[in-house]
XYZ file of C-alpha atoms in Angstrom:
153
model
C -7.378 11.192 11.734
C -9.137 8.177 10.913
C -11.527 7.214 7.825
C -14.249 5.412 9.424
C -16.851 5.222 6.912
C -16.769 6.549 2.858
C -19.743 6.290 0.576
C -19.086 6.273 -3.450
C -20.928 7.007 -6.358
C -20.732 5.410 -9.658
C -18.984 8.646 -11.072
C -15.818 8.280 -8.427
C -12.345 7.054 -8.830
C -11.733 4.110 -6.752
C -8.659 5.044 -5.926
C -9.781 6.180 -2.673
C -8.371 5.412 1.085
C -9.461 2.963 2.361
C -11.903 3.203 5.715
C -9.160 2.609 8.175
C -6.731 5.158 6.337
C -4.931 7.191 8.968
C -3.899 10.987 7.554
C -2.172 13.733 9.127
C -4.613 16.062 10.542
C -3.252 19.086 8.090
C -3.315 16.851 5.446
C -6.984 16.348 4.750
C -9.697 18.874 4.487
C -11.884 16.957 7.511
C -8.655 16.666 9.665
C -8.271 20.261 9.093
C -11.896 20.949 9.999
C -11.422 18.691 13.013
C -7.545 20.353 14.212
C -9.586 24.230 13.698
C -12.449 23.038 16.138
C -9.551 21.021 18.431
C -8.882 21.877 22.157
C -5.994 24.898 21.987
C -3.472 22.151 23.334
C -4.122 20.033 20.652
C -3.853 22.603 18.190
C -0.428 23.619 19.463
C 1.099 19.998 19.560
C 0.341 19.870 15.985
C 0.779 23.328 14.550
C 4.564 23.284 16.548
C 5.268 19.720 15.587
C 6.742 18.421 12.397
C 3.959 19.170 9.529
C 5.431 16.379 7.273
C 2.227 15.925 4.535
C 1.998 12.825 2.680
C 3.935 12.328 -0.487
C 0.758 13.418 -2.767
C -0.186 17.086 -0.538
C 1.677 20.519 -0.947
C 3.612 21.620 2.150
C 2.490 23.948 4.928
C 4.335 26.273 7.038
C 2.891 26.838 10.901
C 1.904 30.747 10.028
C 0.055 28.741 6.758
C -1.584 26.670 8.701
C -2.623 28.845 11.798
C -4.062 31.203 8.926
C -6.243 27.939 7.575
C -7.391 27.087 10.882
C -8.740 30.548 11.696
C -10.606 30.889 8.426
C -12.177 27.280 8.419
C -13.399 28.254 12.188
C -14.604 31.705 10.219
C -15.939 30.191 7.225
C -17.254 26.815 8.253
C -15.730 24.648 6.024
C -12.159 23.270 5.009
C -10.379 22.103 1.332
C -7.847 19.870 0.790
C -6.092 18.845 -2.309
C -5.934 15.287 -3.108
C -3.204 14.223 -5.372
C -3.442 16.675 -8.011
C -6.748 15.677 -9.090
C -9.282 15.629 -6.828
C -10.281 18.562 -3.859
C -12.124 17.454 -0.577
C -14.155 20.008 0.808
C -15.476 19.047 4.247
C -17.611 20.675 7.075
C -17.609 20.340 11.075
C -20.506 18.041 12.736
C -21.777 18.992 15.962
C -22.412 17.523 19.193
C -24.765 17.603 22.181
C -22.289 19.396 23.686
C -22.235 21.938 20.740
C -18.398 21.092 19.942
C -17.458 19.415 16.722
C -17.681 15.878 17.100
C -16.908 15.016 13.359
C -17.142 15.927 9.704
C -17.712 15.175 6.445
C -16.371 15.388 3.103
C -17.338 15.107 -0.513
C -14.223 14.604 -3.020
C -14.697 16.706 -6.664
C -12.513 16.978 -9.688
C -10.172 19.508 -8.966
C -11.335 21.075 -12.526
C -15.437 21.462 -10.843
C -16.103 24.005 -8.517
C -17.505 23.154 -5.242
C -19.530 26.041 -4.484
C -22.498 24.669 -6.044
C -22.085 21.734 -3.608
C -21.264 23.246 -0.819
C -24.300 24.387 0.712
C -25.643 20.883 0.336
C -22.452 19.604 1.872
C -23.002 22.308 4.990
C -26.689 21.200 5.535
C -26.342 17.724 5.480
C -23.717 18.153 8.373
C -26.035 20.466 10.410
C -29.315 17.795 9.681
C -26.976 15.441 11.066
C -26.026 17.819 13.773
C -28.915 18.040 14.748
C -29.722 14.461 14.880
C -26.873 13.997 17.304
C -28.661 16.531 19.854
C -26.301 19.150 18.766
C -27.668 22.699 20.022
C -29.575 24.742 17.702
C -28.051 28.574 16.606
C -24.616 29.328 17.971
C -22.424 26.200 18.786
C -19.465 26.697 21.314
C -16.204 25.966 19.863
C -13.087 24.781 22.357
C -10.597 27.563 23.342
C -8.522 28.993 20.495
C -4.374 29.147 20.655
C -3.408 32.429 21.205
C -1.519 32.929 17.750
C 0.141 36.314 18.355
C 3.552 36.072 18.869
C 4.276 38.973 21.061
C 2.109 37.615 24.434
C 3.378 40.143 26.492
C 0.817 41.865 28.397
């Protein structure tokens, strides 16, 4: 994942990454937003693979992170610790095409709750949804991983 554009107010640490920054997907609340709306191959390749987080973010197991997924998908939004300071929340922007395309974040003392913010956060993403042509109501997510581990029929 890729930071390709950050906005900050007056109020913010600048301690920041930079636009440029490349995370982990499971290490960020918009990678993980961005991994739960991912093609099922993708998904796979990084729930299987080594889930080494940066020096700064608490591990993750695979049945951790599988659970995460599946309740951003539900919920509609993702959190991430930063440091041990700071909490990302992010939500999933839509496409034409009604898949997530990209999302965005807003970073919050770890001490404020987000809820209040949330909502904002969430319809800010869908007005820009919808500015990207993404289809209105029900948007089509990719193919999810089958996660049970007995796939016998």
């Amino acid at each position: 994942m890729v930071f390709v554009e950050r906005f900050l107010s007056t109020e913010t640490a600048t301690d920041r990454a930079p636009v440029g920054s490349r995370y982990e997907l499971h290490a960020t609340a918009i990678g993980l937003v961005l991994l739960a709306h991912a093609p099922a191959g993708i998904q796979e390749e990084v729930v299987t693979g080594p889930l080494v987080p940066p020096s700064w973010h608490p591990p993750i197991t695979e049945r951790e992170l599988r659970r995460t997924l599946a309740h951003i998908r539900r919920s509609g939004y993702a959190t991430s610790p930063i440091r041990q300071e700071y909490l990302s929340v992010a939500a999933p922007i839509y496409g034409p095409a009604g898949t997530v395309v990209a999302a965005l974040s807003l970073i919050l003392p770890i001490t404020e709750s987000y809820g209040p913010r949330l909502a904002h956060l969430q319809a800010t993403a869908r007005g820009i949804s919808r500015a990207l042509g993404a289809p209105q109501g029900r948007t089509r997510p990719f193919p999810q991983p089958d996660t049970r581990k007995d796939r016998t029929p």
